Amino acid sequence: EVQLVESGGGLVQPGGSLRLSCAASGFTFSSYSMYWVRQAPGKGFEWVSTISSGGGSTTYAPSVKGRFTISRDNAKNTLYLQMNSLKPEDTAVYYCMREVVFPPSTQGTQVTVSS
């Protein structure tokens, strides 16, 4: 059974940082590109970032480029999202995905950026 469990969210002040993690199990993690998507309160889902199976290729939404960094550790079956210079508009539930299918099958992790 495919399992993805996000963690690392929380409340942070504008300009702060957080690192999200996603622990994967039930499939060959190193064979799949992985994605982060988010859903802000009252809004639709927004793609945030993609990383290739080996980690050598990454892409970002314009809204987070230069502030967020996606990475992975295939030995630990874990996906990461380092979020720096956080803004109130980054407030959302963040989901990691193996396939971009909505609604997400995981519960996500809440990130709140507020002073």
CSV table of C-alpha atoms in Angstrom, one decimal:
chain,number,residue,atom,x,y,z
A,1,GLU,CA,0.0,0.0,0.0
A,2,VAL,CA,1.3,3.4,-1.0
A,3,GLN,CA,1.7,5.7,2.0
A,4,LEU,CA,2.9,9.3,2.1
A,5,VAL,CA,3.0,11.1,5.5
A,6,GLU,CA,3.7,14.8,5.6
A,7,SER,CA,5.2,16.5,8.6
A,8,GLY,CA,7.0,19.7,9.6
A,9,GLY,CA,4.3,22.3,9.3
A,10,GLY,CA,3.5,24.9,11.9
A,11,LEU,CA,3.1,28.5,12.7
A,12,VAL,CA,5.9,30.8,11.6
A,13,GLN,CA,6.3,34.6,11.3
A,14,PRO,CA,6.7,36.3,7.9
A,15,GLY,CA,10.3,35.9,6.8
A,16,GLY,CA,10.7,32.7,8.7
A,17,SER,CA,11.6,29.2,7.5
A,18,LEU,CA,10.2,25.7,7.8
A,19,ARG,CA,11.2,22.4,6.4
A,20,LEU,CA,8.5,20.0,5.4
A,21,SER,CA,9.2,16.2,5.2
A,22,CYS,CA,7.2,13.5,3.5
A,23,ALA,CA,7.9,9.9,4.4
A,24,ALA,CA,7.1,7.4,1.7
A,25,SER,CA,6.5,3.7,1.8
A,26,GLY,CA,4.8,0.9,-0.1
A,27,PHE,CA,6.5,1.7,-3.4
A,28,THR,CA,9.9,2.1,-5.0
A,29,PHE,CA,10.4,5.7,-4.0
A,30,SER,CA,13.5,6.2,-6.1
A,31,SER,CA,11.7,5.4,-9.3
A,32,TYR,CA,9.2,8.2,-9.1
A,33,SER,CA,9.2,11.9,-9.6
A,34,MET,CA,7.6,13.6,-6.6
A,35,TYR,CA,5.5,16.7,-6.2
A,36,TRP,CA,4.5,19.2,-3.6
A,37,VAL,CA,1.1,20.9,-4.0
A,38,ARG,CA,-0.7,23.2,-1.6
A,39,GLN,CA,-4.2,24.5,-0.9
A,40,ALA,CA,-4.7,27.9,0.7
A,41,PRO,CA,-7.9,28.5,2.7
A,42,GLY,CA,-10.9,28.9,0.4
A,43,LYS,CA,-8.8,28.3,-2.7
A,44,GLY,CA,-8.0,25.5,-5.1
A,45,PHE,CA,-5.0,23.4,-5.3
A,46,GLU,CA,-1.7,24.9,-6.5
A,47,TRP,CA,1.3,23.0,-7.7
A,48,VAL,CA,4.4,24.1,-5.9
A,49,SER,CA,7.3,22.0,-7.0
A,50,THR,CA,8.5,18.8,-8.7
A,51,ILE,CA,11.7,16.8,-8.4
A,52,SER,CA,12.8,14.0,-10.7
A,53,SER,CA,13.3,10.5,-9.5
A,54,GLY,CA,17.0,10.9,-9.0
A,55,GLY,CA,16.8,14.4,-7.7
A,56,GLY,CA,18.8,16.0,-10.5
A,57,SER,CA,16.0,18.0,-11.9
A,58,THR,CA,13.7,20.4,-10.0
A,59,THR,CA,11.0,22.9,-11.0
A,60,TYR,CA,9.1,25.5,-9.1
A,61,ALA,CA,6.0,27.6,-9.3
A,62,PRO,CA,6.8,31.2,-10.0
A,63,SER,CA,5.3,32.1,-6.6
A,64,VAL,CA,7.9,30.1,-4.7
A,65,LYS,CA,10.9,30.1,-7.0
A,66,GLY,CA,14.0,31.4,-5.2
A,67,ARG,CA,12.5,30.9,-1.8
A,68,PHE,CA,11.6,27.1,-1.7
A,69,THR,CA,13.9,24.2,-2.3
A,70,ILE,CA,12.7,20.7,-3.0
A,71,SER,CA,15.0,17.8,-2.3
A,72,ARG,CA,14.9,14.1,-1.6
A,73,ASP,CA,16.8,11.3,0.1
A,74,ASN,CA,16.2,8.1,-1.8
A,75,ALA,CA,18.1,6.1,0.8
A,76,LYS,CA,15.6,7.3,3.5
A,77,ASN,CA,12.5,7.3,1.2
A,78,THR,CA,11.9,10.9,2.2
A,79,LEU,CA,10.9,14.0,0.3
A,80,TYR,CA,11.6,17.5,1.6
A,81,LEU,CA,10.6,21.1,1.0
A,82,GLN,CA,12.7,23.8,2.5
A,83,MET,CA,10.7,27.0,2.7
A,84,ASN,CA,12.5,30.3,3.4
A,85,SER,CA,11.4,33.9,3.4
A,86,LEU,CA,7.9,32.7,4.1
A,87,LYS,CA,5.0,35.1,3.3
A,88,PRO,CA,1.4,35.2,4.6
A,89,GLU,CA,0.3,34.0,1.2
A,90,ASP,CA,2.2,30.8,1.7
A,91,THR,CA,-0.3,29.8,4.3
A,92,ALA,CA,-1.8,26.5,3.1
A,93,VAL,CA,-2.1,22.8,3.7
A,94,TYR,CA,0.9,21.2,1.9
A,95,TYR,CA,0.7,17.8,0.3
A,96,CYS,CA,3.3,15.5,-1.2
A,97,MET,CA,2.3,13.4,-4.1
A,98,ARG,CA,3.6,10.6,-6.2
A,99,GLU,CA,0.9,11.3,-8.8
A,100,VAL,CA,-0.9,14.6,-9.1
A,101,VAL,CA,-4.4,13.4,-8.5
A,102,PHE,CA,-7.1,15.4,-6.7
A,103,PRO,CA,-8.2,15.3,-4.0
A,104,PRO,CA,-5.0,14.2,-2.3
A,105,SER,CA,-5.1,10.9,-0.5
A,106,THR,CA,-3.0,12.2,2.4
A,107,GLN,CA,-3.9,14.6,5.2
A,108,GLY,CA,-1.1,17.1,4.4
A,109,THR,CA,0.6,19.4,6.9
A,110,GLN,CA,-0.6,22.9,7.8
A,111,VAL,CA,1.7,25.8,7.3
A,112,THR,CA,0.5,29.1,8.8
A,113,VAL,CA,2.5,32.3,8.2
A,114,SER,CA,1.4,35.1,10.4
A,115,SER,CA,2.7,37.7,12.8
